[in-house]
PDB file of N, CA and C in Angstrom:
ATOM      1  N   UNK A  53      59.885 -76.333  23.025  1.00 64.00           N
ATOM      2  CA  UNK A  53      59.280 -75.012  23.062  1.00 64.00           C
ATOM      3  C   UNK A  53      57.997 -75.133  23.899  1.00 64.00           C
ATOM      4  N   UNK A  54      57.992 -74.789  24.682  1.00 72.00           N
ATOM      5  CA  UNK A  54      56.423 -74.467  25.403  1.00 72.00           C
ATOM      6  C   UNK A  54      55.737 -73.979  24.952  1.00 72.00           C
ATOM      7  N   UNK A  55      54.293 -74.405  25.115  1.00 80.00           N
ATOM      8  CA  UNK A  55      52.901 -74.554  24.584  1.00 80.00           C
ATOM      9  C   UNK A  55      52.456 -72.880  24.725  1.00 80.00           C
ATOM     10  N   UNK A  56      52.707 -72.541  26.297  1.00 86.00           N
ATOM     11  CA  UNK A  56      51.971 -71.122  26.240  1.00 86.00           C
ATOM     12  C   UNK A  56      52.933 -69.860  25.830  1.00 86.00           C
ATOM     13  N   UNK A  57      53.760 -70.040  25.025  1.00 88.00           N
ATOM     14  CA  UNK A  57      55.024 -69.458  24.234  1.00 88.00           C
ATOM     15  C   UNK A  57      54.597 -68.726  22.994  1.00 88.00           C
ATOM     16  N   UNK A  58      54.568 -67.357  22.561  1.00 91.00           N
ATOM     17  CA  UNK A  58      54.101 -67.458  20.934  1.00 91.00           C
ATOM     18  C   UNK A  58      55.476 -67.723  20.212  1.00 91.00           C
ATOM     19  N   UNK A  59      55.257 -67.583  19.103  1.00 91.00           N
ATOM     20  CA  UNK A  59      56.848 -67.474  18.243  1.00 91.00           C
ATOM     21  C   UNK A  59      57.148 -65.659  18.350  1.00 91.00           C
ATOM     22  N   UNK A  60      56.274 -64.849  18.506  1.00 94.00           N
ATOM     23  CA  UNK A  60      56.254 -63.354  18.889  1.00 94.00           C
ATOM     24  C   UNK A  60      57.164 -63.205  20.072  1.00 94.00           C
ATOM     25  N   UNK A  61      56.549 -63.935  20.841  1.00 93.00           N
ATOM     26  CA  UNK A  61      57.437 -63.987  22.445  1.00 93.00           C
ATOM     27  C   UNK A  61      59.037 -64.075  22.435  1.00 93.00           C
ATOM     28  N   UNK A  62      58.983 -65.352  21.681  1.00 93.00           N
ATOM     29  CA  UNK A  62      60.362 -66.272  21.804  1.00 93.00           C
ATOM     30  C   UNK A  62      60.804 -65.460  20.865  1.00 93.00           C
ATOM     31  N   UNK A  63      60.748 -64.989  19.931  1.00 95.00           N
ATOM     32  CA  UNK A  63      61.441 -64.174  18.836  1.00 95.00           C
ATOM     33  C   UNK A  63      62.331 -62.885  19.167  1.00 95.00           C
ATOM     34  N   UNK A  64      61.428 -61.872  20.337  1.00 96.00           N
ATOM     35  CA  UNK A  64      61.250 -61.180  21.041  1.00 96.00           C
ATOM     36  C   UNK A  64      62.674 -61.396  22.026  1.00 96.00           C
ATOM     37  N   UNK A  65      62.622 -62.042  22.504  1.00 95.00           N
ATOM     38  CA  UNK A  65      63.698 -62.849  23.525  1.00 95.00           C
ATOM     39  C   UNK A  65      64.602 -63.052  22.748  1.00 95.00           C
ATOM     40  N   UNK A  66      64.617 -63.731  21.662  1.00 96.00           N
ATOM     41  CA  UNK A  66      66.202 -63.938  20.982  1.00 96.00           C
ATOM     42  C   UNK A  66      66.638 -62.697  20.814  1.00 96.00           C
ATOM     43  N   UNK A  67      65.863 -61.685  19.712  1.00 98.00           N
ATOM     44  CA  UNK A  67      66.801 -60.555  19.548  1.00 98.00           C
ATOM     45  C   UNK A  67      67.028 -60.018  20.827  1.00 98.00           C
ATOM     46  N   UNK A  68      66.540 -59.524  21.910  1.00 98.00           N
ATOM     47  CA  UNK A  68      67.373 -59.098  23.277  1.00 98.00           C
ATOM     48  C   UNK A  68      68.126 -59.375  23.536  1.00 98.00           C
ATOM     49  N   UNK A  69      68.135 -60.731  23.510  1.00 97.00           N
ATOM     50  CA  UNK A  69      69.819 -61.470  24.046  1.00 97.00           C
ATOM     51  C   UNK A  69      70.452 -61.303  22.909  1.00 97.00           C
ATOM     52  N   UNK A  70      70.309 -61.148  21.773  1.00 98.00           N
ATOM     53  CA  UNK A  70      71.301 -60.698  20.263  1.00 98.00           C
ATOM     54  C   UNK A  70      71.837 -59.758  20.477  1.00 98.00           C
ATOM     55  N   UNK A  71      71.101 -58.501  21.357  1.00 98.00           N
ATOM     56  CA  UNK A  71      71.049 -56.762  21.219  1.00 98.00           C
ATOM     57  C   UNK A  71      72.353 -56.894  22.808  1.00 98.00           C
ATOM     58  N   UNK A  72      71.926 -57.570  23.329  1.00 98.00           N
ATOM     59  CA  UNK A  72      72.525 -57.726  24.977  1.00 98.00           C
ATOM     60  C   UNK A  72      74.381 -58.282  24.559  1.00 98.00           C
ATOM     61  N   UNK A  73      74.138 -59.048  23.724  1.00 97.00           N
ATOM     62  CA  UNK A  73      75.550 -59.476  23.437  1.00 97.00           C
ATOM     63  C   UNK A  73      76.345 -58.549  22.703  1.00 97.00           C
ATOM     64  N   UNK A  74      75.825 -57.834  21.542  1.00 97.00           N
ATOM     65  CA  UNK A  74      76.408 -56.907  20.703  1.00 97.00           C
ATOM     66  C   UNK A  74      76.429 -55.651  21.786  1.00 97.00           C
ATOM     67  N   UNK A  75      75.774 -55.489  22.580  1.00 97.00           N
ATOM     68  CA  UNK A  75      76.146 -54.282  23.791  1.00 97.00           C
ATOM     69  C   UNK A  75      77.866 -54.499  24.031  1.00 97.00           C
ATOM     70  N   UNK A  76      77.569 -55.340  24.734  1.00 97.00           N
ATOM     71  CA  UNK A  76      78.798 -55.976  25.929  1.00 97.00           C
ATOM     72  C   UNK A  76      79.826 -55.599  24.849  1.00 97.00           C
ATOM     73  N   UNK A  77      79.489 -56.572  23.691  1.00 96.00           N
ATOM     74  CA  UNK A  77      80.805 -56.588  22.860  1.00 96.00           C
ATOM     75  C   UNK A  77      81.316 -55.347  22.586  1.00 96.00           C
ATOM     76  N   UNK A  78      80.406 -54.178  22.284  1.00 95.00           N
ATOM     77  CA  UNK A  78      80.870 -52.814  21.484  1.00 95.00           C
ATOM     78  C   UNK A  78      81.512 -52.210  23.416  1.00 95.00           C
ATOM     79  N   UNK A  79      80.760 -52.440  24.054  1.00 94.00           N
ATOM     80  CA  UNK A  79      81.618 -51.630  25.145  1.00 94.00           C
ATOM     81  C   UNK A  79      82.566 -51.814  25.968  1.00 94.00           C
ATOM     82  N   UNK A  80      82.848 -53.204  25.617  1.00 93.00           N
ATOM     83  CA  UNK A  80      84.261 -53.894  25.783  1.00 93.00           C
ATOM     84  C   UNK A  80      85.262 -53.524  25.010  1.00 93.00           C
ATOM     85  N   UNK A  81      84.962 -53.462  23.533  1.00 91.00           N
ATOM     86  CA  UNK A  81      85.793 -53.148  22.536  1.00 91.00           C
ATOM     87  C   UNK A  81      86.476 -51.077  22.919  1.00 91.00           C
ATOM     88  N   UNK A  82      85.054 -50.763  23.487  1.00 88.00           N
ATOM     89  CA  UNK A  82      85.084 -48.800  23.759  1.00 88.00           C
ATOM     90  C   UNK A  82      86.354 -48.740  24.855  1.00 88.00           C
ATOM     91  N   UNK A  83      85.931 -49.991  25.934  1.00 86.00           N
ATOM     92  CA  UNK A  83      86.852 -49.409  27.119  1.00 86.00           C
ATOM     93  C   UNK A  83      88.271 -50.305  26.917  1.00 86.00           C
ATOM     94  N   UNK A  84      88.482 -50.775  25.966  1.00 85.00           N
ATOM     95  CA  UNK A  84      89.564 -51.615  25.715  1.00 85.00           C
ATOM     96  C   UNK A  84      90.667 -50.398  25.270  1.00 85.00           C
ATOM     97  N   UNK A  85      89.772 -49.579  23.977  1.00 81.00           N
ATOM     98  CA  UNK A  85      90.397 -48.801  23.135  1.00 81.00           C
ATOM     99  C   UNK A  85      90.812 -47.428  24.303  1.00 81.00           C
ATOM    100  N   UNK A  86      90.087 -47.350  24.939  1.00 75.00           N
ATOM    101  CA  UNK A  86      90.171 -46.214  26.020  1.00 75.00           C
ATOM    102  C   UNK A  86      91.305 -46.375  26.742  1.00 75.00           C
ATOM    103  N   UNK A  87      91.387 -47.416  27.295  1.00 74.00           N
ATOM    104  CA  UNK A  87      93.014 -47.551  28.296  1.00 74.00           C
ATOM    105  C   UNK A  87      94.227 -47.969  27.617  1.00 74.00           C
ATOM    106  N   UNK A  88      94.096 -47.882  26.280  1.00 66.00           N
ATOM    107  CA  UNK A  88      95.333 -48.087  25.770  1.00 66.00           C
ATOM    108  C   UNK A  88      95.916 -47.114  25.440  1.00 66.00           C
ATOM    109  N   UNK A  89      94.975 -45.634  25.269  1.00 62.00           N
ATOM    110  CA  UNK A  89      94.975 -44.407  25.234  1.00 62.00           C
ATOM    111  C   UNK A  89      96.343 -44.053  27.237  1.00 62.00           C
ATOM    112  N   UNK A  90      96.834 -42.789  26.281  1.00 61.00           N
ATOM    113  CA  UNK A  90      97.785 -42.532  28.283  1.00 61.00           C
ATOM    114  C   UNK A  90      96.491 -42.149  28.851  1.00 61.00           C
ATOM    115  N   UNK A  91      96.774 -42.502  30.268  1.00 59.00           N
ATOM    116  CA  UNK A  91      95.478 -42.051  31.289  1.00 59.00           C
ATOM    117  C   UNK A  91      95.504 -40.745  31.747  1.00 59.00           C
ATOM    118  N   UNK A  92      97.209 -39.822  31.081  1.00 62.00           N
ATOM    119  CA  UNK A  92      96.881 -38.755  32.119  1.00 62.00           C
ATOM    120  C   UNK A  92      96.409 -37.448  31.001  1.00 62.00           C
ATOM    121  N   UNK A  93      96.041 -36.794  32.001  1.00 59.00           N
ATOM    122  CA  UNK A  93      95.413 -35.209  30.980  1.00 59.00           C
ATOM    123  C   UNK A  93      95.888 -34.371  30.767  1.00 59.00           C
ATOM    124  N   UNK A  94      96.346 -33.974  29.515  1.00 61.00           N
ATOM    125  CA  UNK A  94      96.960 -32.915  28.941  1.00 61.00           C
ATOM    126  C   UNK A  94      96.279 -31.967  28.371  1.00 61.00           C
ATOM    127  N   UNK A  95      96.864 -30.592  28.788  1.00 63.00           N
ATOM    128  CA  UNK A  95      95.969 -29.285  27.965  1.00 63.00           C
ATOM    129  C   UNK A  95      95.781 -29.446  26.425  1.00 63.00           C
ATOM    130  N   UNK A  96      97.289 -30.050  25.866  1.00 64.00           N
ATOM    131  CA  UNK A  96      96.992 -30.502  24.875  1.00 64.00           C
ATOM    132  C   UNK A  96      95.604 -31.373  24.009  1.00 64.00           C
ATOM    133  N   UNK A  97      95.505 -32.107  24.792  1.00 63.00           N
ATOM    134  CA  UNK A  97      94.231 -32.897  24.500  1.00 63.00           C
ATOM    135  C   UNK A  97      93.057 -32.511  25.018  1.00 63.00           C
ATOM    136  N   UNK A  98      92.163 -31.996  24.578  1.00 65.00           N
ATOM    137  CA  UNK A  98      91.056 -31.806  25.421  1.00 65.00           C
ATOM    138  C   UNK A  98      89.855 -32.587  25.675  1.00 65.00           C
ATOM    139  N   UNK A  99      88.945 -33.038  26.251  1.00 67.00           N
ATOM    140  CA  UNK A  99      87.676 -33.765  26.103  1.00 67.00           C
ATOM    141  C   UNK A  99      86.749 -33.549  25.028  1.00 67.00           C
ATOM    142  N   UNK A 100      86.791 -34.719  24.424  1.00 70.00           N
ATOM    143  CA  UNK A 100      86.254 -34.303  23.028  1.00 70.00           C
ATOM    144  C   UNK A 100      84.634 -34.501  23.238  1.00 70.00           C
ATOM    145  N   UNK A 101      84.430 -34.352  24.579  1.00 75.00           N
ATOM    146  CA  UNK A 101      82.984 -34.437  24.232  1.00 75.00           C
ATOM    147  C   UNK A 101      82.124 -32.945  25.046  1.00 75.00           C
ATOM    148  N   UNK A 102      82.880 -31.973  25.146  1.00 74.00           N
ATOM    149  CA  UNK A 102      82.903 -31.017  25.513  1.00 74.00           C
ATOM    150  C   UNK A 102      83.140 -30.092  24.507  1.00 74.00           C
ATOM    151  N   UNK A 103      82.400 -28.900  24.663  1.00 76.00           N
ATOM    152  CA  UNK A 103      82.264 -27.633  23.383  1.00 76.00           C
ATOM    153  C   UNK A 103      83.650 -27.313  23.803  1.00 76.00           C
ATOM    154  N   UNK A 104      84.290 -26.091  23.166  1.00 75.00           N
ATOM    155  CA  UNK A 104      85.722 -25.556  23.386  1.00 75.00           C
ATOM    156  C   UNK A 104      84.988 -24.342  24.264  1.00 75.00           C
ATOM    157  N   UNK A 105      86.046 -23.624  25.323  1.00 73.00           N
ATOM    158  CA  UNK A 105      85.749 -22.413  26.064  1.00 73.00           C
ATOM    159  C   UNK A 105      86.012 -21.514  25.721  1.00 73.00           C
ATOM    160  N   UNK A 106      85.191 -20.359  26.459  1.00 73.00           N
ATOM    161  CA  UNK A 106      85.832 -19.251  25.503  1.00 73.00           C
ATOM    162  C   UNK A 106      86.667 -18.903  26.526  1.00 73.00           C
ATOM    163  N   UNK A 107      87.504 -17.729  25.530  1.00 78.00           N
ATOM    164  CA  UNK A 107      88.599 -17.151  26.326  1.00 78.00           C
ATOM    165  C   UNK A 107      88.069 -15.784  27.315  1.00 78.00           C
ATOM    166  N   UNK A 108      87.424 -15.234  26.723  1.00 82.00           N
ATOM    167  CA  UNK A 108      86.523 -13.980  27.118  1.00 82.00           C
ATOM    168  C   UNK A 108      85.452 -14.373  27.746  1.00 82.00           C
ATOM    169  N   UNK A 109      84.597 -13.228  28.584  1.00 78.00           N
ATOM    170  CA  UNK A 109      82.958 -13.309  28.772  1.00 78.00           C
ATOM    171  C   UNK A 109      81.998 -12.685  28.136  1.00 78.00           C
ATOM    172  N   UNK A 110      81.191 -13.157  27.825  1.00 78.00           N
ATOM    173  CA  UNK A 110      80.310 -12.637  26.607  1.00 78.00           C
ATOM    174  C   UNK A 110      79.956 -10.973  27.235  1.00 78.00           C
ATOM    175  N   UNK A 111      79.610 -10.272  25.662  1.00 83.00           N
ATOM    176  CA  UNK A 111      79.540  -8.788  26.498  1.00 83.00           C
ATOM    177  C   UNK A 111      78.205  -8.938  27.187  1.00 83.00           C
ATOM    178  N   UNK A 112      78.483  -8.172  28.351  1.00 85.00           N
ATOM    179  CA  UNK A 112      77.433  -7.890  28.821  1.00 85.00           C
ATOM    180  C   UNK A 112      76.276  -6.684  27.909  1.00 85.00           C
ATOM    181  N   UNK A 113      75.135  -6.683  28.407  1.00 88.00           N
ATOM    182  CA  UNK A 113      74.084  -5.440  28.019  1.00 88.00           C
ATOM    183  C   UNK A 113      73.616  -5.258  28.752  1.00 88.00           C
ATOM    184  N   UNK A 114      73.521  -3.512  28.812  1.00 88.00           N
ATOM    185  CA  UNK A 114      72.288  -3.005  30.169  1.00 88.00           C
ATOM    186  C   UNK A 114      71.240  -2.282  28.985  1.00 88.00           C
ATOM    187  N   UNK A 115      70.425  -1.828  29.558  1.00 88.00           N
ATOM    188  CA  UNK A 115      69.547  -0.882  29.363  1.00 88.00           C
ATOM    189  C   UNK A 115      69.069   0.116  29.927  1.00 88.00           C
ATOM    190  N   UNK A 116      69.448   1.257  29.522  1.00 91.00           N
ATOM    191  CA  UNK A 116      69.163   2.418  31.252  1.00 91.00           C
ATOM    192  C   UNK A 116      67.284   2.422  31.047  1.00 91.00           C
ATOM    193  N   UNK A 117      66.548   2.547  32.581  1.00 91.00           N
ATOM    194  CA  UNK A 117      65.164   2.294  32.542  1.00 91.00           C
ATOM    195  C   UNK A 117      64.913   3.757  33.079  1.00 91.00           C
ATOM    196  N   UNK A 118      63.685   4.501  32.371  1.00 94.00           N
ATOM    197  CA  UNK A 118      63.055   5.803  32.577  1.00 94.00           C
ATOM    198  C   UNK A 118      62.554   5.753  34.123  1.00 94.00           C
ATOM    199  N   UNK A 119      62.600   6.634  34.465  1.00 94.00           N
ATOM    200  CA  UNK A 119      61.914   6.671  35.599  1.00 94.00           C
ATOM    201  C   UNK A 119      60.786   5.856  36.319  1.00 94.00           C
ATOM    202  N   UNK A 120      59.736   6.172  35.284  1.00 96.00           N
ATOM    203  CA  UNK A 120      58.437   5.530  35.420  1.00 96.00           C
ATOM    204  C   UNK A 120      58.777   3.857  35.308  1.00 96.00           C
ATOM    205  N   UNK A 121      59.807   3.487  34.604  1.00 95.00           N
ATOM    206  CA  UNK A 121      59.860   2.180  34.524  1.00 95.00           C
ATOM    207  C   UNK A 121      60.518   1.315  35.647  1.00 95.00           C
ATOM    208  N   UNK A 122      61.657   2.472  35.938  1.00 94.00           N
ATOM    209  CA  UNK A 122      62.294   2.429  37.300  1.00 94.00           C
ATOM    210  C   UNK A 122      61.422   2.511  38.519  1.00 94.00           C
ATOM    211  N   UNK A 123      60.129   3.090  39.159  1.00 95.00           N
ATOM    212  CA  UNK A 123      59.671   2.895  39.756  1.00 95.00           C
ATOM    213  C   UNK A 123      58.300   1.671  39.690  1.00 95.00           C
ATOM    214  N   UNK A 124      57.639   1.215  37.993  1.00 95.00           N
ATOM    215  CA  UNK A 124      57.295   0.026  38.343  1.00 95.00           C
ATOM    216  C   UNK A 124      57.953  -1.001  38.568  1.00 95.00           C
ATOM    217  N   UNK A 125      59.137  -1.069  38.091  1.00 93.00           N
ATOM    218  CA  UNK A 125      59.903  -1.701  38.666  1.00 93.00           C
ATOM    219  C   UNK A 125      60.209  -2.478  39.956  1.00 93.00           C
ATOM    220  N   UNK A 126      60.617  -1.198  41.034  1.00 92.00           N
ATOM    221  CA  UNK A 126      60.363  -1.307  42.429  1.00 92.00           C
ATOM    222  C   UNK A 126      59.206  -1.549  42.982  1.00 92.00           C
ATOM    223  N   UNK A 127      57.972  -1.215  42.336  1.00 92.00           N
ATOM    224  CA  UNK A 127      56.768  -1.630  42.764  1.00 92.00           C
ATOM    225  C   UNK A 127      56.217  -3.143  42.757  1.00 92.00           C
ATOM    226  N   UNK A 128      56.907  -3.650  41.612  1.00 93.00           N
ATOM    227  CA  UNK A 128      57.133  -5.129  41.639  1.00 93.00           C
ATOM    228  C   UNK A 128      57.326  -6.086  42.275  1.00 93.00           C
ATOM    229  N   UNK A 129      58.891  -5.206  42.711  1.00 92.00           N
ATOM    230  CA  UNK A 129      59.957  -6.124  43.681  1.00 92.00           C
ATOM    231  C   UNK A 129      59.043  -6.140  45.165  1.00 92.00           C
ATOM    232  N   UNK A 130      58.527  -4.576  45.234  1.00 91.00           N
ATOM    233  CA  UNK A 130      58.154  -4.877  46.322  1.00 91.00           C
ATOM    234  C   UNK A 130      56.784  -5.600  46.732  1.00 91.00           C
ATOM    235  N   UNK A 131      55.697  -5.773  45.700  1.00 90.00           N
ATOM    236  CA  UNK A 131      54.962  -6.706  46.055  1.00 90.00           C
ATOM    237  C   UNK A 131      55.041  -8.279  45.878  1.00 90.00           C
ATOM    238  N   UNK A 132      56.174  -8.692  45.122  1.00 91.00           N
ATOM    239  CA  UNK A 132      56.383  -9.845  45.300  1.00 91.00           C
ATOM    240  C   UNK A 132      57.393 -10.536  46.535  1.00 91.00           C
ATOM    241  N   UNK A 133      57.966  -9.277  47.392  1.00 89.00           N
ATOM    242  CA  UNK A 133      58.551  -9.788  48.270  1.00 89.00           C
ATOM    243  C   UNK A 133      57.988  -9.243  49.799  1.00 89.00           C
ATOM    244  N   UNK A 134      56.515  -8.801  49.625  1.00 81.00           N
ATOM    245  CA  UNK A 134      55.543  -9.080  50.559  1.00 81.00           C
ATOM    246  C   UNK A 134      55.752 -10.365  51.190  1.00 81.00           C
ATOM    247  N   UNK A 135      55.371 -11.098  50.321  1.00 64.00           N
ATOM    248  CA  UNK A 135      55.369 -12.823  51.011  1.00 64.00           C
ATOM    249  C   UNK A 135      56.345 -13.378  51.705  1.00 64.00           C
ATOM    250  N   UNK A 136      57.735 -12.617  51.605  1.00 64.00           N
ATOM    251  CA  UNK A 136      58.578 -13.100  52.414  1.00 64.00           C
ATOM    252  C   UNK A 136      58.980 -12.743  53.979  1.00 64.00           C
TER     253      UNK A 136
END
């Protein structure tokens, strides 16, 4: 063991390489289990790491705007697209 080593250090270092091996192992074991799975994609099966879709589009909402709101409105648009 070297002198300018703590046992903090070296301790430090073992579990990494502990944490580094149990990696490998679990994602060896993930992609092992994965290709034994068929490779091709069926509607049937879907990606399970994906929400489900909807079938529809959510409703839309408007709001009809008064006049006055309708023209600050435009007064808006149009000073922020001064700059362009």
């Amino acid at each position: 063991m070297p002198e300018h080593v703590s046992i903090l250090q070296l301790t430090g270092v073992a579990v990494l390489a502990l944490a580094s091996v149990v990696w490998v192992f679990g994602l060896t074991r993930i992609l092992r289990r994965s290709l034994a799975e068929p490779t091709a994609w069926h509607p049937a099966h879907p990606l399970h790491g994906l929400p489900n879709q909807r079938d529809t589009a959510p409703h839309r909402e408007s709001v009809e705007l008064t006049p006055a709101e309708h023209d600050a409105f435009a007064g808006l648009v149009r000073q922020l697209s001064d700059g362009r």
